[in-house]
Coordinates of C-alpha atoms and ligand atoms in Angstrom, one line a residue:
M1 CA 5.6 274.2 177.1
P2 CA 2.6 272.1 175.8
E3 CA 1.8 272.7 172.2
T4 CA -1.5 274.7 172.0
Q5 CA -3.3 275.7 168.8
D6 CA -1.7 279.1 169.3
N7 CA 2.0 278.2 169.5
R8 CA 1.6 275.6 166.8
S9 CA 0.4 278.3 164.4
Q10 CA 3.3 280.5 165.6
T11 CA 5.9 277.9 164.6
V12 CA 4.7 277.7 161.1
L13 CA 5.0 281.4 160.6
S14 CA 8.3 282.5 159.1
H15 CA 10.7 284.7 161.1
G16 CA 9.8 287.5 158.8
Q17 CA 6.1 287.3 159.4
N18 CA 6.6 287.2 163.2
R19 CA 8.9 290.2 162.9
V20 CA 6.4 292.1 160.8
R21 CA 3.7 291.5 163.5
T22 CA 6.0 292.7 166.2
V23 CA 6.7 295.9 164.4
Q24 CA 3.0 296.4 163.6
K25 CA 2.3 296.4 167.4
R26 CA 5.0 298.9 168.0
L27 CA 3.6 301.1 165.2
A28 CA 0.1 301.0 166.8
E29 CA 1.6 302.2 170.1
I30 CA 2.8 305.4 168.4
N31 CA -0.3 305.8 166.2
A32 CA 1.7 305.4 163.0
D33 CA -0.3 304.1 160.0
A34 CA 2.7 302.6 158.2
L35 CA 6.4 302.2 158.3
L36 CA 8.6 302.8 155.3
I37 CA 11.9 300.8 155.3
V38 CA 14.7 301.8 152.9
S39 CA 17.8 300.4 154.6
R40 CA 19.4 297.1 153.5
E41 CA 19.5 295.7 157.0
N42 CA 15.9 296.3 158.0
T43 CA 14.7 295.2 154.6
R44 CA 16.5 291.9 155.1
Y45 CA 15.3 291.6 158.7
Y46 CA 11.6 292.1 158.0
S47 CA 11.3 290.7 154.5
H48 CA 14.3 288.3 154.1
F49 CA 14.9 290.0 150.8
A50 CA 18.7 290.3 150.4
G51 CA 18.9 292.6 147.4
T52 CA 19.3 296.4 147.3
E53 CA 17.1 299.2 146.0
S54 CA 13.7 298.4 147.3
F55 CA 11.0 299.9 149.5
L56 CA 9.4 297.8 152.2
L57 CA 6.1 299.3 153.4
I58 CA 4.6 297.8 156.6
G59 CA 1.0 298.8 157.1
R60 CA -1.4 298.1 160.0
E61 CA -2.3 294.7 158.5
Q62 CA -0.2 294.0 155.5
A63 CA 3.3 294.5 154.1
W64 CA 4.4 295.3 150.6
I65 CA 7.8 295.2 149.0
L66 CA 8.4 297.4 146.0
T67 CA 11.3 296.5 143.8
D68 CA 12.2 296.2 140.1
F69 CA 12.6 293.7 137.3
R70 CA 16.1 292.6 138.5
Y71 CA 14.7 291.2 141.8
L72 CA 11.1 290.1 141.1
E73 CA 11.9 286.4 141.1
Q74 CA 14.2 286.6 144.1
V75 CA 11.7 288.5 146.2
G76 CA 8.9 286.0 145.3
R77 CA 11.2 283.3 146.7
Q78 CA 12.7 285.0 149.7
S79 CA 9.6 287.0 150.9
P80 CA 6.4 285.0 150.5
H81 CA 4.8 286.9 153.5
V82 CA 4.9 290.3 151.8
Q83 CA 3.1 291.4 148.7
L84 CA 5.3 292.1 145.8
I85 CA 4.8 295.3 143.8
D86 CA 6.8 295.8 140.5
N87 CA 8.0 299.3 140.4
T88 CA 10.4 298.9 137.5
I89 CA 9.0 302.0 135.7
D90 CA 8.9 304.5 138.6
R91 CA 10.1 303.5 142.0
E92 CA 8.9 306.4 144.1
S93 CA 5.4 307.0 142.6
A94 CA 4.4 303.3 143.2
L95 CA 4.2 304.3 146.9
Q96 CA 1.4 306.8 146.4
P97 CA -1.5 304.4 145.8
L98 CA -0.5 302.5 148.9
F99 CA -0.4 305.6 151.0
E100 CA -3.9 306.4 149.7
Q101 CA -5.3 302.9 150.2
E102 CA -3.9 302.9 153.8
K103 CA -5.0 306.5 154.5
V104 CA -1.5 307.2 155.8
K105 CA -1.4 310.3 158.0
R106 CA 1.5 309.4 160.1
L107 CA 4.4 307.6 158.5
A108 CA 7.2 306.0 160.5
I109 CA 10.6 306.3 158.8
E110 CA 14.2 305.4 159.2
A111 CA 15.4 309.0 159.7
D112 CA 19.1 308.0 159.6
D113 CA 18.7 306.3 156.2
L114 CA 15.9 308.2 154.4
T115 CA 17.4 310.7 152.0
Y116 CA 16.3 314.4 152.1
R117 CA 15.3 314.0 148.5
L118 CA 13.0 311.1 149.1
S119 CA 11.5 312.7 152.3
Q120 CA 10.5 315.7 150.2
Q121 CA 9.0 313.5 147.5
L122 CA 6.9 311.6 150.1
L123 CA 5.6 314.9 151.5
S124 CA 4.6 316.2 148.1
M125 CA 2.9 312.9 147.3
R126 CA 0.7 313.2 150.4
P127 CA 0.5 316.8 151.7
G128 CA 0.0 317.0 155.4
M129 CA 1.5 313.5 156.1
E130 CA 3.6 313.5 159.2
L131 CA 7.0 311.7 159.2
V132 CA 8.1 310.3 162.5
S133 CA 11.5 308.7 163.3
F134 CA 11.3 305.1 164.2
D135 CA 15.0 304.5 164.3
S136 CA 15.4 303.7 168.0
Q137 CA 12.5 301.3 168.0
L138 CA 13.9 299.4 165.0
A139 CA 17.4 299.3 166.6
D140 CA 15.9 298.0 169.8
I141 CA 13.9 295.2 168.2
R142 CA 16.9 294.1 166.0
S143 CA 19.4 294.2 168.8
V144 CA 17.9 291.1 170.5
K145 CA 18.8 288.0 168.5
D146 CA 16.9 284.8 168.1
E147 CA 18.4 281.3 168.0
E148 CA 18.7 281.3 164.2
E149 CA 20.5 284.6 164.2
L150 CA 22.9 283.4 167.0
R151 CA 23.6 280.3 164.9
L152 CA 24.5 282.4 161.8
M153 CA 26.7 284.7 163.9
Q154 CA 28.5 281.7 165.4
Q155 CA 29.0 280.4 161.9
A156 CA 30.4 283.8 160.8
T157 CA 32.8 283.7 163.7
D158 CA 33.9 280.1 163.0
I159 CA 34.6 281.0 159.4
A160 CA 36.7 284.0 160.4
E161 CA 38.7 282.0 163.0
A162 CA 39.4 279.2 160.6
A163 CA 40.7 281.7 158.0
L164 CA 42.9 283.3 160.7
A165 CA 44.4 280.0 161.7
D166 CA 45.3 279.4 158.1
V167 CA 47.1 282.8 157.7
M168 CA 49.2 282.5 160.9
A169 CA 52.0 281.1 158.8
L170 CA 52.1 284.3 156.8
I171 CA 52.7 286.4 159.9
R172 CA 56.5 286.8 159.7
A173 CA 59.0 289.4 158.7
G174 CA 58.8 290.3 155.0
T175 CA 55.1 289.7 154.5
T176 CA 53.0 292.7 153.5
E177 CA 49.9 293.7 155.5
V178 CA 47.9 293.5 152.2
R179 CA 49.0 289.9 151.6
I180 CA 47.7 288.9 155.0
A181 CA 44.4 290.8 154.5
A182 CA 43.9 289.3 151.0
A183 CA 44.6 285.8 152.3
L184 CA 42.1 286.2 155.2
E185 CA 39.4 287.5 152.9
Q186 CA 40.0 284.7 150.4
G187 CA 39.9 282.1 153.2
M188 CA 36.6 283.4 154.4
R189 CA 35.1 283.5 150.9
E190 CA 36.2 279.9 150.3
R191 CA 34.5 278.8 153.6
G192 CA 31.1 280.2 152.5
A193 CA 31.3 283.9 153.6
E194 CA 29.7 286.5 151.3
G195 CA 32.7 288.7 151.9
P196 CA 34.4 290.6 154.7
S197 CA 32.1 292.4 157.2
F198 CA 34.3 295.5 156.7
A199 CA 37.6 296.4 155.1
T200 CA 40.1 294.1 156.9
I201 CA 42.5 295.9 159.2
V202 CA 46.1 294.6 159.3
A203 CA 48.2 297.2 161.0
S204 CA 51.8 296.4 161.9
G205 CA 54.7 298.2 163.7
P206 CA 54.0 301.9 164.2
R207 CA 50.9 301.5 162.1
S208 CA 49.4 299.3 164.9
A209 CA 48.8 302.5 166.8
L210 CA 46.2 303.4 164.2
P211 CA 42.9 302.1 165.6
H212 CA 41.6 301.7 162.0
G213 CA 44.8 301.0 160.1
L214 CA 43.6 299.4 156.8
A215 CA 46.1 296.9 155.4
S216 CA 48.9 298.7 153.5
D217 CA 51.9 297.6 151.5
R218 CA 54.1 297.8 154.6
C219 CA 56.3 294.7 155.3
L220 CA 56.1 293.2 158.7
A221 CA 59.4 293.5 160.6
E222 CA 61.1 291.8 163.6
G223 CA 59.5 293.0 166.9
D224 CA 56.4 294.4 165.3
A225 CA 53.0 294.2 166.9
V226 CA 50.4 293.3 164.3
V227 CA 46.8 294.2 164.9
I228 CA 44.3 292.1 162.8
D229 CA 40.7 293.3 163.1
F230 CA 38.3 291.6 160.7
G231 CA 35.3 289.5 160.2
C232 CA 33.0 288.1 157.6
Q233 CA 29.4 288.3 156.5
Y234 CA 27.5 284.9 156.5
Q235 CA 23.9 284.9 155.3
G236 CA 23.8 288.6 156.0
Y237 CA 25.2 288.3 159.6
M238 CA 28.5 289.8 160.5
S239 CA 31.3 288.7 162.7
D240 CA 34.0 291.0 164.2
M241 CA 37.2 290.0 166.1
T242 CA 40.7 291.4 166.8
R243 CA 43.9 289.7 167.7
T244 CA 47.3 291.2 168.2
F245 CA 50.4 289.1 167.3
F246 CA 54.1 289.8 167.5
V247 CA 56.7 289.1 164.8
G248 CA 59.9 287.2 165.8
S249 CA 60.2 288.7 169.3
V250 CA 58.5 291.0 171.8
S251 CA 60.0 293.7 174.0
E252 CA 59.3 293.9 177.7
H253 CA 57.4 297.1 177.2
D254 CA 55.2 295.7 174.5
R255 CA 54.5 292.6 176.6
M256 CA 53.4 294.8 179.5
I257 CA 51.0 296.7 177.2
Y258 CA 49.6 293.4 175.8
D259 CA 49.1 292.0 179.3
L260 CA 47.3 295.1 180.4
V261 CA 44.9 295.1 177.4
L262 CA 44.3 291.4 177.8
K263 CA 43.5 291.8 181.5
A264 CA 41.1 294.7 180.7
H265 CA 39.5 292.6 178.0
L266 CA 39.0 289.6 180.2
E267 CA 37.7 291.6 183.2
A268 CA 35.2 293.4 181.0
L269 CA 34.1 290.2 179.2
A270 CA 33.5 288.6 182.6
A271 CA 31.4 291.6 183.7
V272 CA 29.0 291.4 180.8
R273 CA 25.5 290.3 181.8
A274 CA 21.9 291.5 181.3
G275 CA 21.1 294.6 183.4
K276 CA 24.5 296.1 183.2
T277 CA 24.7 299.4 181.3
G278 CA 27.1 300.0 178.4
A279 CA 28.7 302.8 180.5
E280 CA 29.3 300.5 183.5
L281 CA 31.0 297.9 181.3
D282 CA 33.1 300.5 179.4
Q283 CA 34.3 301.7 182.8
V284 CA 35.5 298.2 183.9
A285 CA 38.1 298.2 181.1
R286 CA 38.7 301.9 181.1
G287 CA 39.2 302.0 184.9
M288 CA 42.0 299.4 184.6
I289 CA 43.7 301.1 181.7
E290 CA 43.5 304.5 183.3
A291 CA 44.9 303.2 186.6
A292 CA 47.9 302.0 184.6
G293 CA 48.3 305.5 183.1
Y294 CA 47.1 304.8 179.6
G295 CA 43.6 306.3 179.8
P296 CA 44.2 308.9 177.0
Q297 CA 45.6 306.1 174.8
F298 CA 42.3 304.2 174.9
G299 CA 40.4 306.6 172.7
H300 CA 37.3 304.7 171.7
G301 CA 34.4 302.9 173.3
L302 CA 34.7 299.4 174.7
G303 CA 32.4 297.8 172.2
H304 CA 29.3 297.8 170.1
G305 CA 26.4 295.6 168.9
V306 CA 26.7 293.5 165.8
G307 CA 24.2 291.8 163.6
L308 CA 23.1 292.5 160.0
A309 CA 25.1 295.7 160.4
I310 CA 28.7 295.7 161.8
H311 CA 27.9 298.5 164.2
E312 CA 24.4 298.6 165.7
A313 CA 22.8 298.9 169.1
P314 CA 23.7 298.5 171.9
R315 CA 27.0 300.4 172.6
L316 CA 29.5 299.8 175.4
S317 CA 30.6 303.4 175.8
R318 CA 30.7 306.2 178.4
T319 CA 27.4 307.6 177.1
W320 CA 25.2 304.4 176.8
Q321 CA 23.0 304.4 180.0
Q322 CA 20.5 301.7 179.0
P323 CA 20.9 298.3 180.6
L324 CA 21.8 295.4 178.3
A325 CA 19.1 292.8 177.5
A326 CA 19.6 289.0 177.2
G327 CA 20.1 288.1 173.5
Q328 CA 21.9 291.3 172.6
I329 CA 25.4 291.1 171.0
V330 CA 28.4 293.1 172.2
T331 CA 32.0 293.3 171.2
V332 CA 34.5 293.7 174.0
E333 CA 37.5 295.4 172.4
P334 CA 39.8 297.6 174.6
G335 CA 42.9 298.9 173.1
I336 CA 46.0 301.0 173.8
Y337 CA 47.5 303.0 171.0
L338 CA 51.0 304.6 171.5
S339 CA 51.3 307.0 168.6
G340 CA 54.3 306.4 166.3
R341 CA 55.3 303.3 168.3
M342 CA 52.8 300.4 168.7
G343 CA 49.3 299.4 169.6
V344 CA 47.3 296.5 170.9
R345 CA 43.7 295.6 170.7
I346 CA 41.9 292.3 171.6
E347 CA 38.3 291.8 170.6
D348 CA 35.7 289.0 171.1
M349 CA 32.0 289.1 170.2
A350 CA 29.6 287.8 172.8
V351 CA 25.9 287.2 173.4
V352 CA 24.5 288.7 176.6
L353 CA 22.9 286.2 178.9
P354 CA 20.8 286.8 182.1
D355 CA 23.7 286.0 184.3
G356 CA 26.8 286.5 182.1
C357 CA 27.7 286.2 178.5
R358 CA 28.9 283.6 176.0
S359 CA 31.7 284.6 173.6
F360 CA 31.5 283.4 170.0
N361 CA 35.3 283.2 169.8
R362 CA 37.6 280.4 170.7
F363 CA 40.8 281.7 169.1
D364 CA 43.7 281.9 171.5
K365 CA 44.2 285.3 173.3
S366 CA 47.6 284.6 175.0
L367 CA 50.5 286.6 173.6
L368 CA 51.7 284.8 170.4
V369 CA 55.1 285.5 168.9
L370 CA 55.1 284.3 165.3
G371 CA 57.5 283.9 162.4
Ligands
MN401 MN1 34.5 295.8 166.5

């Protein structure tokens, strides 16, 4: 595209400034005078401010970030496109003059994040002000990633995979689950991650049948399945992946379960593209697992969006009827959980494309017997 005056000025705007403008247009569509952001993720998305305990107020023309002494310098550096207001003395009451200045009658809020206490305070500050939920619009906007976000998520995945490759040697009889989790988390930190994207799951033997089996002091034993579900946060962006390994040997039964989950995973991944609904994709994997008689043992959705939050829009589940859009992120993670016995889950994270998807993951998915 030839460079016009317009797109040249666009390129010098920061991501944050462009995002603020986008949300201002959406606010105008619902006749909201301002948007109050309290969540860590949306604060970071619109202001680049990575701290906690702030308010971001986006008005029709301007945006303000209210934070305290601890973060003033950081905000000045990270968020040059928003006006900084020091609210060290009284966090909430600093909002009142802004509401008055902007004549706010209709305030868009994050209904899922705003506390009941704060919503009551807002209403008493400005009697008659109407609060309207803006959650679905915010989720929608954030679900589609730009090139920079995709780059950070690839980096978050690469870091996780490198850490996993390093701990493969620990996957043998006698190692505790906690030792593997700790080594993974250390490996990710040393490669530049801020930390794990959630508490690392290492679930072995009968514990592998627990879909969210946090690492325990159990020792791996011969013949165990080991489900490792983990990821890291890199410059705010999360990665999420799962691999299931076997210790020493694998039974015919367990191999059959693994092959079934892998087939469902690969088929579902191959079906991902813009325009498909979350429910349709869930059904690709679920249909195969049900046909083999394990439907009740696949008790969760196929996947979820990821970004600044580990679970965000869209969802691949029986109830998600919206079509996927190019640039959205989904995990594809079917599993089969046989209570008291064993479980298998295989998960990649992928970006939706107009005619398919691209997985961030390169880590081997064939059945690996280790130790
Ligand atoms: Mn996941």
